[in-house]
XYZ file of C-alpha atoms in Angstrom:
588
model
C 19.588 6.140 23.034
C 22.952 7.928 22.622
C 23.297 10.296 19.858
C 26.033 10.096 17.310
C 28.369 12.599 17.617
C 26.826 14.029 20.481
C 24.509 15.807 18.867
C 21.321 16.123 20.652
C 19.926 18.917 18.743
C 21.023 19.939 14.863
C 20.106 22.596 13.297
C 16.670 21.228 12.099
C 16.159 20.410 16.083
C 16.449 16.804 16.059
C 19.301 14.341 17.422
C 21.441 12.124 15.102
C 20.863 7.964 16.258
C 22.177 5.523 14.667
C 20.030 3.567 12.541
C 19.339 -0.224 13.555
C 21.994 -1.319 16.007
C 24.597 1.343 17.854
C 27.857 1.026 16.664
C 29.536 -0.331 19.893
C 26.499 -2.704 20.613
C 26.595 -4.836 17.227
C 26.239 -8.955 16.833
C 29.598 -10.046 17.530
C 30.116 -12.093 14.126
C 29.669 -8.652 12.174
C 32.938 -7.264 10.148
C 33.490 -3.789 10.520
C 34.512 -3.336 6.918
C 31.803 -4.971 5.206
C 29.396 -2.118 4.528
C 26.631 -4.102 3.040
C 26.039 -6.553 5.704
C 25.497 -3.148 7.654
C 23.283 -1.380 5.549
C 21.572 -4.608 5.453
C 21.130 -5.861 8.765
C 20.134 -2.181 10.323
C 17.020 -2.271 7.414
C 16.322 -5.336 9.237
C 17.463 -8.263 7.189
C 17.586 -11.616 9.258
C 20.929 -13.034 9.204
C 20.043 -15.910 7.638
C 18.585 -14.219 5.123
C 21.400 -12.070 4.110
C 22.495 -13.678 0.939
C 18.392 -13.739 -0.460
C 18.994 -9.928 0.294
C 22.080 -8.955 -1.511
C 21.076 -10.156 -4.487
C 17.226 -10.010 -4.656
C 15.394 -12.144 -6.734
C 12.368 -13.158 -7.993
C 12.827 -16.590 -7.551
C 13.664 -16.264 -3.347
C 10.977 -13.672 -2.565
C 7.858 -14.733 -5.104
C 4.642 -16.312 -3.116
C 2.106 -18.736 -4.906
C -0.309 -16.612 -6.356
C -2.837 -18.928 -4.810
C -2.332 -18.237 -1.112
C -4.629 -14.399 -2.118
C -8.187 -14.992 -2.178
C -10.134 -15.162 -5.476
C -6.477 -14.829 -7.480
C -7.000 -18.763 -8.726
C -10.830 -17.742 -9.635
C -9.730 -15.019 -11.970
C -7.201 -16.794 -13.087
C -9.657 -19.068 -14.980
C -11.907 -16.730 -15.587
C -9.474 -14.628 -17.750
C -7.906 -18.052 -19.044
C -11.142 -18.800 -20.249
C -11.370 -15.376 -21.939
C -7.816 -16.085 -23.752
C -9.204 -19.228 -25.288
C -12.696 -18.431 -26.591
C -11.196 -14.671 -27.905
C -13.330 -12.785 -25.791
C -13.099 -9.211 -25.773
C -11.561 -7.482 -22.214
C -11.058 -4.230 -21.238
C -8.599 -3.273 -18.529
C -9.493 -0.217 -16.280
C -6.677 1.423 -15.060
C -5.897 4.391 -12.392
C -4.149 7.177 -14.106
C -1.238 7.392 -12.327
C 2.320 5.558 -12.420
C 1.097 2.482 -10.593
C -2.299 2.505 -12.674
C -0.526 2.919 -16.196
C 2.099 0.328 -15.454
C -0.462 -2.621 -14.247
C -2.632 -2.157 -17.282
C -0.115 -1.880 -19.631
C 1.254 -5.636 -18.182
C -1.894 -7.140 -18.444
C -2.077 -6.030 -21.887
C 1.364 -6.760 -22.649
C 0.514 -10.165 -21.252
C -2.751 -10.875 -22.915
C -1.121 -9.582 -26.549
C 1.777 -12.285 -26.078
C -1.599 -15.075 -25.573
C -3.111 -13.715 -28.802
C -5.515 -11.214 -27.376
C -5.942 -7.723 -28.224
C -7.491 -5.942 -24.905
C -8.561 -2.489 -24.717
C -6.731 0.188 -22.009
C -9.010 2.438 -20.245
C -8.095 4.869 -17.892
C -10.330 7.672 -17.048
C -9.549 11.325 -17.046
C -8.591 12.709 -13.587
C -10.809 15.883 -13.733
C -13.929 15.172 -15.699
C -14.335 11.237 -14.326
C -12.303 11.103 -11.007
C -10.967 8.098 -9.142
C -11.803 4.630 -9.635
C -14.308 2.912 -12.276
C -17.921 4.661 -12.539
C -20.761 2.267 -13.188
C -21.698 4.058 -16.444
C -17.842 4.084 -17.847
C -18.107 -0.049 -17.120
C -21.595 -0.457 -19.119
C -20.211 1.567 -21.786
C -17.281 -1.134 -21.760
C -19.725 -3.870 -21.664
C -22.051 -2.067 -24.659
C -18.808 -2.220 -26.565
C -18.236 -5.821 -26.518
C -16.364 -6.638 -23.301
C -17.249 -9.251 -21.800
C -14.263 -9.347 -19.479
C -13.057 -5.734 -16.923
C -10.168 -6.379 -15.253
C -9.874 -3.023 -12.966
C -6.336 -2.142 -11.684
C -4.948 0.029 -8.918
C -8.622 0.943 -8.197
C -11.883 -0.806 -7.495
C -11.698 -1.766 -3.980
C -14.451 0.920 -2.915
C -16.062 1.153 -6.572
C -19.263 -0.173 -4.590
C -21.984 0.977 -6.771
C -20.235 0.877 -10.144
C -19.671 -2.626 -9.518
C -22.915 -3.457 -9.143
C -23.826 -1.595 -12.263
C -21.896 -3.532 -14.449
C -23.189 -6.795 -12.587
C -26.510 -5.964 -13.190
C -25.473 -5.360 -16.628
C -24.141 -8.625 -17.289
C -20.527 -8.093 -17.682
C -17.917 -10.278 -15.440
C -15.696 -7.663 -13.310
C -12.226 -8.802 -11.679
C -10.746 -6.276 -9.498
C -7.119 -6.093 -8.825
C -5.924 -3.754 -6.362
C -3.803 -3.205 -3.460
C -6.029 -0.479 -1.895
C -7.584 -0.436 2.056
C -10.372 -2.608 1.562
C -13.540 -1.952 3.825
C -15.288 -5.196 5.275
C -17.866 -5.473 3.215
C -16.068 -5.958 -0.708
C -18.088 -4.636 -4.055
C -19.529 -7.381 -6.094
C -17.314 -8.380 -8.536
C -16.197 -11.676 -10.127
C -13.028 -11.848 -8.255
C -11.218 -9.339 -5.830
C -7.721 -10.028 -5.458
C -6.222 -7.471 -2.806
C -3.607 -8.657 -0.234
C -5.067 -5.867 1.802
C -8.708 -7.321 1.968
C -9.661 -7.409 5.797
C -10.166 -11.706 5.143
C -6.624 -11.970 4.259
C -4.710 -14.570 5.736
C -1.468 -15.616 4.392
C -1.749 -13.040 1.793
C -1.537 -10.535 3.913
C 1.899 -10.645 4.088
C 1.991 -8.667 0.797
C -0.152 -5.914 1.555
C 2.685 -3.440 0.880
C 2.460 -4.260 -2.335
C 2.038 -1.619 -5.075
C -1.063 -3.019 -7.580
C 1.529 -3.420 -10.520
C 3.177 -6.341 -7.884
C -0.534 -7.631 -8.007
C -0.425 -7.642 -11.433
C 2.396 -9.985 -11.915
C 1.143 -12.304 -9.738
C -1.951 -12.586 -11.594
C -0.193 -12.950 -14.440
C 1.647 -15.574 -13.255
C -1.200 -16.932 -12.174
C -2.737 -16.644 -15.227
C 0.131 -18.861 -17.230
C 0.021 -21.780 -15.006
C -3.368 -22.070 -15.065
C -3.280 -22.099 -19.013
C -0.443 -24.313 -18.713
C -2.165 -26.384 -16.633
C -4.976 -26.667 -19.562
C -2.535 -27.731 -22.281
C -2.874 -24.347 -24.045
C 1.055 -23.697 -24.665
C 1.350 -27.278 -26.523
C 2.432 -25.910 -29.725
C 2.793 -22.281 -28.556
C 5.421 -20.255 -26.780
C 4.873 -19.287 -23.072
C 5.072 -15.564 -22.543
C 8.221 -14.430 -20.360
C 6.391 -12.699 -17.917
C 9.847 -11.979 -16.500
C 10.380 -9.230 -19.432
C 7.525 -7.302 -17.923
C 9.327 -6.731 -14.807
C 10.453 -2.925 -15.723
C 6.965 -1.578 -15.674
C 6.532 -3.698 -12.218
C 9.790 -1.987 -11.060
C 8.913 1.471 -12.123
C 5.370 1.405 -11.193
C 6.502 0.185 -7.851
C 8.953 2.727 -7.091
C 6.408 5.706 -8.147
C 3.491 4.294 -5.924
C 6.207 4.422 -2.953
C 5.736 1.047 -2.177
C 8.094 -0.245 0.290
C 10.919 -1.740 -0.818
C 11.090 -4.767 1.364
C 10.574 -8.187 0.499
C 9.325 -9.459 -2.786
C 9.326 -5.589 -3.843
C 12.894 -5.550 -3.531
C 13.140 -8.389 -6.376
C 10.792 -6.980 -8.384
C 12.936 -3.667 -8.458
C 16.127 -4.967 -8.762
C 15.664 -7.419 -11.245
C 13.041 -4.933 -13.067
C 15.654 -2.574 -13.141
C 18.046 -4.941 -15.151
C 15.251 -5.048 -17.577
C 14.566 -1.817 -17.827
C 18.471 -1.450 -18.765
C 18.013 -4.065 -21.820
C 15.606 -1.215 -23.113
C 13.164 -4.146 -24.625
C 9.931 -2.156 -24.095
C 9.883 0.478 -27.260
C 7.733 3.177 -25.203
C 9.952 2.629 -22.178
C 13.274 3.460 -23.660
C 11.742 6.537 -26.032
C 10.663 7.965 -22.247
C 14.468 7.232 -21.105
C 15.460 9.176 -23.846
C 12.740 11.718 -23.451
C 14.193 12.228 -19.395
C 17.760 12.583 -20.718
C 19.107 9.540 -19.178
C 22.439 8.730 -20.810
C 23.131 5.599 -18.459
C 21.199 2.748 -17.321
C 18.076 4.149 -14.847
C 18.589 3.565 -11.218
C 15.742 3.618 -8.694
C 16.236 7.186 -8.029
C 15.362 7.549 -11.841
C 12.411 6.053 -11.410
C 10.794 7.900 -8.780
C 12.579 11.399 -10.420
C 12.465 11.343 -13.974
C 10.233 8.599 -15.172
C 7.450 8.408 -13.157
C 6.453 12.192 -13.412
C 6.825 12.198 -16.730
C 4.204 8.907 -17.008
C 2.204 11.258 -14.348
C 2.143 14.110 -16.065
C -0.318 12.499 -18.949
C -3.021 12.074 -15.714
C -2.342 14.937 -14.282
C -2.255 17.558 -16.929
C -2.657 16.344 -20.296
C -4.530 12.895 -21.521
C -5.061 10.314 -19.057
C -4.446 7.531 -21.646
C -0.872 8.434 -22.801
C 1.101 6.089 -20.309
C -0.470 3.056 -21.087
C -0.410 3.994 -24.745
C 3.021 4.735 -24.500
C 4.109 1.862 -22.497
C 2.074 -0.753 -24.966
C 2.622 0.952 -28.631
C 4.802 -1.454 -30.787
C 5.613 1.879 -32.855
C 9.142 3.467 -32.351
C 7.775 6.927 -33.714
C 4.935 6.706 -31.544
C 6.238 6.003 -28.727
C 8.871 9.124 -29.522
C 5.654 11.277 -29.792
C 4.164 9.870 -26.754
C 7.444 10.478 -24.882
C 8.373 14.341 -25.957
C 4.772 15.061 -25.259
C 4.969 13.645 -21.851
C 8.163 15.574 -21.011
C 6.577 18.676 -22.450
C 3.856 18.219 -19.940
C 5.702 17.347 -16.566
C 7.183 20.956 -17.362
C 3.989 22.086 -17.631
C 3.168 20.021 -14.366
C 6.053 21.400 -12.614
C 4.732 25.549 -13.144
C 1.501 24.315 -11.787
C 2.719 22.752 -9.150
C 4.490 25.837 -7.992
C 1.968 28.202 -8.398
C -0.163 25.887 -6.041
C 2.286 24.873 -3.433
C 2.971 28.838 -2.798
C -0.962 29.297 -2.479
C -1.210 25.823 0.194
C 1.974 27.045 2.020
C 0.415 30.523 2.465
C -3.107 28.917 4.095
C -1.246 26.619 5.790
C 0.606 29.833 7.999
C -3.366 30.639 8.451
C -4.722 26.892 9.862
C -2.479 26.532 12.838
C -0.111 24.078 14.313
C -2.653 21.562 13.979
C -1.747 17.307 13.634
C -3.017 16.806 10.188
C -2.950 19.642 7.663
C -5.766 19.969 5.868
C -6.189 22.852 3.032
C -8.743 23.739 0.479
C -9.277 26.178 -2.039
C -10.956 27.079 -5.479
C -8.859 27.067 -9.030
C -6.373 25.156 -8.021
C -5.933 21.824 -10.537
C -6.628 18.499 -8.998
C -3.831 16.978 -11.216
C -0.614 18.571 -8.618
C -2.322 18.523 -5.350
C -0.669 15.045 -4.330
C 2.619 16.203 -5.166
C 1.963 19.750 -3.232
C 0.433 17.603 -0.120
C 3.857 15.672 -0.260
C 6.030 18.765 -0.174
C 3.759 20.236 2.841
C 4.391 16.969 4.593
C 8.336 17.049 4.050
C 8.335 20.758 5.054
C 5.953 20.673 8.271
C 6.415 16.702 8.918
C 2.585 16.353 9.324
C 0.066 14.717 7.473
C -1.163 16.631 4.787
C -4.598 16.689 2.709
C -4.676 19.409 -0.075
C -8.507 19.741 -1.560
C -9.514 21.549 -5.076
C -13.046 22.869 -4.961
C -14.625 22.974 -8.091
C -17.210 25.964 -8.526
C -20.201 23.320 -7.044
C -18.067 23.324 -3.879
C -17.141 19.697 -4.151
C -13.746 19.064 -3.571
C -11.585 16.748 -4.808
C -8.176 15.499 -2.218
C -5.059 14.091 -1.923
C -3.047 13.209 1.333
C 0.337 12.031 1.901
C 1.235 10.944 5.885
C 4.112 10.289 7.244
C 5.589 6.896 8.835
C 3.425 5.459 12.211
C 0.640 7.618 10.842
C -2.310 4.981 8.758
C -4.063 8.140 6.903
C -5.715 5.830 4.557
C -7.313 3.606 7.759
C -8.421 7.378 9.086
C -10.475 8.025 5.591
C -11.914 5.219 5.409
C -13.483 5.980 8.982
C -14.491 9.328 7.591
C -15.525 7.802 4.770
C -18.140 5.332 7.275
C -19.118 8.620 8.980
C -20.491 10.585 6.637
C -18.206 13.279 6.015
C -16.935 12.244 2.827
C -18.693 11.819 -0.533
C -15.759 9.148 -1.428
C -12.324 8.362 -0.081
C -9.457 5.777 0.174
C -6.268 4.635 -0.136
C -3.075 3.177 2.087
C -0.840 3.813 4.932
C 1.103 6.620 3.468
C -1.709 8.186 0.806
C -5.038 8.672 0.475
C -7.842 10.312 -2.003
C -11.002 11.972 -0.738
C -13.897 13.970 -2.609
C -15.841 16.096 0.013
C -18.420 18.672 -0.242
C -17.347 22.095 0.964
C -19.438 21.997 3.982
C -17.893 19.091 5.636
C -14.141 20.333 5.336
C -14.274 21.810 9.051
C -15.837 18.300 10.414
C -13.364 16.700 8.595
C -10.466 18.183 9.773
C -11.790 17.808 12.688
C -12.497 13.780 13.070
C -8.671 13.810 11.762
C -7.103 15.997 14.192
C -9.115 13.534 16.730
C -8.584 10.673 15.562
C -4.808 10.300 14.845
C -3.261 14.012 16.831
C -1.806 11.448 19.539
C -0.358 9.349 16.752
C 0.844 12.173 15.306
C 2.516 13.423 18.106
C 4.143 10.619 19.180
C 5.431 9.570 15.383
C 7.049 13.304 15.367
C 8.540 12.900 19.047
C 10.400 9.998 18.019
C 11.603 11.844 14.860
C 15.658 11.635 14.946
C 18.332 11.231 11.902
C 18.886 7.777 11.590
C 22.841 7.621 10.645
C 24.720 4.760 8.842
C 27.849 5.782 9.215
C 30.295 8.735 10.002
C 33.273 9.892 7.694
C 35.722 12.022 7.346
C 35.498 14.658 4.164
C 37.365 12.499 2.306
C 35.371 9.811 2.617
C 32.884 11.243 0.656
C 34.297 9.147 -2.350
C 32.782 7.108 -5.720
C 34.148 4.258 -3.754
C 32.107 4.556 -0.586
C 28.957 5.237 -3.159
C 29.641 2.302 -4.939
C 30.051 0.062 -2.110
C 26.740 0.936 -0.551
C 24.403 1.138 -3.772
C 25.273 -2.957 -3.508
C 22.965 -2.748 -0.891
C 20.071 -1.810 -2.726
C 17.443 -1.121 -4.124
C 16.597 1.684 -1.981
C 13.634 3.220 -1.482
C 10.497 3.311 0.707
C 10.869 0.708 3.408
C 14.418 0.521 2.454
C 16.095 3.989 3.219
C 19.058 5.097 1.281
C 22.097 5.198 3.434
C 22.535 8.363 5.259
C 26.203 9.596 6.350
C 27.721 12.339 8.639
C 30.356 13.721 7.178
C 33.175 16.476 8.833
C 34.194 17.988 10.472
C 34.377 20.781 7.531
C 34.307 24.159 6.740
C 32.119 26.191 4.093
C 34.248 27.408 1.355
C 31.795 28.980 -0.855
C 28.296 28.925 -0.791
C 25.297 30.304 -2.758
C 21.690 29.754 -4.192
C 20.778 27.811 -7.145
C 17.761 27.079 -9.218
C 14.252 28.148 -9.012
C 13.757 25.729 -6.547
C 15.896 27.652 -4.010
C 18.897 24.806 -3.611
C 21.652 25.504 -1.222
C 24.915 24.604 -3.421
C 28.585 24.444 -1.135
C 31.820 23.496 -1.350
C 33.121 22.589 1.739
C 36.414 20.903 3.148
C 37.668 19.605 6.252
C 41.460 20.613 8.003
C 43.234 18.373 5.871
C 42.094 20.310 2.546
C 39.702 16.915 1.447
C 35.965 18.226 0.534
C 33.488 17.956 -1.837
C 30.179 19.731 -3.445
C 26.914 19.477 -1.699
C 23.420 20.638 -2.275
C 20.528 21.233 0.275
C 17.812 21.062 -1.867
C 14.209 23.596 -1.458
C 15.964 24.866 1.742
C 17.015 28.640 0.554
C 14.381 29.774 2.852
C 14.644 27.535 5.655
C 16.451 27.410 8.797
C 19.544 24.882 7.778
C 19.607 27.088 4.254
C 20.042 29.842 6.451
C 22.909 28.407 8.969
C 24.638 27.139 5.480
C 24.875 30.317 3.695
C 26.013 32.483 6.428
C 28.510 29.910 7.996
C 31.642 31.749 9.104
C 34.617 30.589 7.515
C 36.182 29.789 11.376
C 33.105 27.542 12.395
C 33.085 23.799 11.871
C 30.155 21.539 10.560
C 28.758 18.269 10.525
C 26.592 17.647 7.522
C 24.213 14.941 6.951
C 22.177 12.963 3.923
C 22.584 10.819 1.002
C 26.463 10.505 -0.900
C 25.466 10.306 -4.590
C 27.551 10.175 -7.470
C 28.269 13.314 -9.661
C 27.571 12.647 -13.003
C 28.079 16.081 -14.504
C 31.448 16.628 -14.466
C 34.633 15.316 -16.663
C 35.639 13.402 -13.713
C 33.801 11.458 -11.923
C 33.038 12.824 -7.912
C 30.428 12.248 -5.334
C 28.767 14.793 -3.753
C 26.338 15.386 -0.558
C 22.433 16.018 -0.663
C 22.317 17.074 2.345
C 19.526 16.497 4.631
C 20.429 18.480 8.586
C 23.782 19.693 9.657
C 25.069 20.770 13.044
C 27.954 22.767 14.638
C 30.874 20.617 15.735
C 32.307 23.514 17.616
């Protein structure tokens, strides 16, 4: 493959492509000037599908809920619960994705006249997934009905627990399923190994799940005659949590995700959920949130209750009908992502420094004592953007049981390698999908462990970082880093996972002034290309890095390319677009 620009090599070491399609090689029907039937056809949108795409919704992209196994069976199990008033708890994961699907089933089950109970475990005294004795303890309260969400696919023994107790269990998940399933009532998971056509939707997040059981739910109540005389929830109105629950699980964008995003963030911008406008507030947002927003500012914040405070808060947050709660719920969230964010630092500094110690090797994988369990996802994702490796960060308690988190990078199935691990012996627990994964290990396998990884998925590995390039959309002069050009490609959106963000070269330019910003260690410039045309860009985290280094000292008399994502500016008087840059390279 040619390289844009020439550029074999940057100054991160990799060579520009182009994404999808090279620019001299494209269908001949395609018009050069319209930017969105780029952007969409190089994320690999069918041509025939192009309109569906530009303007997502829910009504192109949504399945039957009946082609998943078991979703019709809970259906009418949970319809039944709605009309004889049972009592049903909902068990949750406490993260975004968790939070979000409980706090739609409740939602949904409030607007049919039934008051279910939220509970989501706490992350250091309880773990992952339902235990058998939290479920009896539901069941000894009155439930009748658990509906687990974003969790239950491996909850082997606690499932039986509450069978033999006597209380129905649904589980709704999106996790790797194993081939054997837990007994439950119903298991609805598009990623269960007897999938057919459901399978389809196995890059679904579990809030995605969620709305399809709820739809589910309504037209099998429907069906029974129960909204003669009563309104019929509009399960449409629950689409924010869908979309924000979504984007923070780093689902991929593609497909029916790609409705439920754009059309959740419309939603989201009517501000009809009380708890989710008091956290827009809470994040500072002055304009309607955008996808970015999601992932950035509103999703930590909803994590930071699981991570480092009370487990509970998102859902209560997300369901309370109270305007001064949900301010409460909100400033003490944002309180504790800042909290979040000092841990987080403290801990990535201590993983970077043992990671120096473990080698080059495929899949990083780091333990230690004292660090909290509640930040080691987010430090294994910043290891795996910095080293572009799998990572798996591990917090040993003082029993020398660890508990992990793992984040892998695209062409690499992590979660598919733990489960193995998990059927070998070396783990005491683990799961999860494609690009994450949880494990709890005792302190003696960690060596084995690393091991069976570095085995098991070093060729992967290697071959996933060989074919590592910058995928380029398109190429611009300095001036065309405009509001304009941002404009006309956030109409190809939502972006996310799945569904990159465009990515433009830009120069060639000249650093005008540079220097370091934040306690992050951003890379702020001004640059400007021979005409006098420029703009502001920021390399973020990459102070200490190679490109931070080439960007600071740049001599005023050598030309750039620079690379990454044309945002708009928002804190200025006037409104600008500026660079996040992502590589650069001499054009001289």
């Amino acid at each position: 493959m040619s390289a844009v620009l020439n550029i074999q090599r940057s100054i991160l070491g990799q060579p520009w492509h182009w994404r999808g399609l090279a620019a001299d090689a494209r269908d001949p029907d395609f018009a050069p000037d319209d930017i969105v039937t780029q952007l969409l056809l190089t994320r690999g949108c069918p041509r025939e599908g192009l309109d569906d795409h530009r303007a997502p919704s829910i009504r192109a992209f949504m399945p039957d809920p009946s082609i998943f196994r078991d979703m019709d069976k809970a259906a009418e199990r949970i319809a039944d619960a709605v009309e004889a008033r049972e009592q049903v708890a909902i068990f949750g994961d406490y993260d975004v994705d968790g939070a979000t699907s409980a706090a739609l089933l409740i939602l949904l089950l409030r607007d049919l006249g039934l008051e279910a109970r939220a509970y989501i475990p706490d992350r250091l005294m309880e773990g992952y997934g339902p235990s058998g004795e939290a479920l009896v303890r539901l069941h000894q309260a009155g439930a009748s009905l658990i509906v687990t969400v974003d969790c239950g696919a491996q909850a082997f023994e606690a499932l039986q627990m509450a069978k033999d107790s006597g209380v129905d269990v649904i589980v709704c998940d999106h996790h790797k399923c194993a081939a054997e399933l837990p007994v439950a009532h119903s298991v609805i998971n598009p990623n269960r190994l007897d999938e057919t056509e459901g399978a389809a939707h196995g890059h679904l997040a579990a809030v995605g799940v969620a709305f399809l059981l709820g739809a589910a739910l309504i037209r099998t109540l429907r069906a029974r005659g129960w909204f003669e005389g009563r309104a019929e929830p509009r399960l449409i109105d629950l689409l924010d949590l869908v979309a924000l629950g979504t984007v923070a699980d780093v689902a991929a964008l593609k497909g029916l995700n790609r409705a439920f995003v754009a059309q959740g963030l419309k939603v989201m911008g009517q501000r009809r959920n009380i708890g989710m406008n008091a956290l827009i507030e809470a994040s500072r947002l002055t304009r309607a949130p955008t996808c970015t927003d999601l992932g950035f500012a509103l999703g930590p914040r909803i994590n930071a209750g699981g991570r480092v405070g009370r487990s509970d808060l998102g859902v209560r947050l997300l369901t309370t009908r109270d305007p001064e709660e949900a301010r409460a719920i909100a400033a003490e969230l944002d309180l504790l992502n800042e909290e979040r964010r000092a841990i987080e630092g403290e801990v990535q500094f201590a993983a970077e420094q043992l990671c120096l110690a473990k080698g080059n090797r495929a899949v990083v994988v780091i333990a230690s004592r004292g660090w909290h369990a509640g930040v080691i996802g987010i430090v294994a994702g910043r290891l795996k953007e910095k080293l572009g490796r799998p990572a798996i960060v591990i917090a040993l308690d003082e029993a020398g049981i660890g508990k992990g988190s793992g984040r892998s990078i695209p062409g690499v199935d992590l979660g598919a390698a733990v489960l193995a691990a998990k059927d070998a012996g070396l783990l005491h627990a683990g799961g999860g999908h494609a690009m994450a994964c949880g494990v709890t290990i005792a302190e003696a396998e960690l060596d084995a462990f690393a091991d069976f990884l570095e085995e098991r998925l070093a060729g992967r590995v290697t071959a996933a970082m060989g074919e590592r390039a910058l995928l380029l959309d398109a190429v611009l002069a300095p001036g065309g880093v405009n509001p304009e050009l941002v404009t006309a490609m956030d109409a190809g959106g939502p972006y996310g996972m799945g569904w990159p963000a465009p990515r433009v070269a830009a120069g060639p330019l000249r650093v005008i002034k540079a220097d370091v910003v934040g306690s992050g260690g951003h890379v702020r410039l001004v640059v400007a290309g021979e005409d006098g045309r420029g703009f502001k860009a920021v390399a973020f985290r990459h102070a200490e890095t190679e490109l931070g280094a080439a960007l600071l000292s740049a001599p005023r008399h050598r030309q750039l390319w620079l690379a990454g994502r044309a945002k708009i500016d928002d804190w200025g008087s006037r409104r600008a677009a500026e660079l996040h840059i992502e590589d650069a390279a001499w054009a001289d």
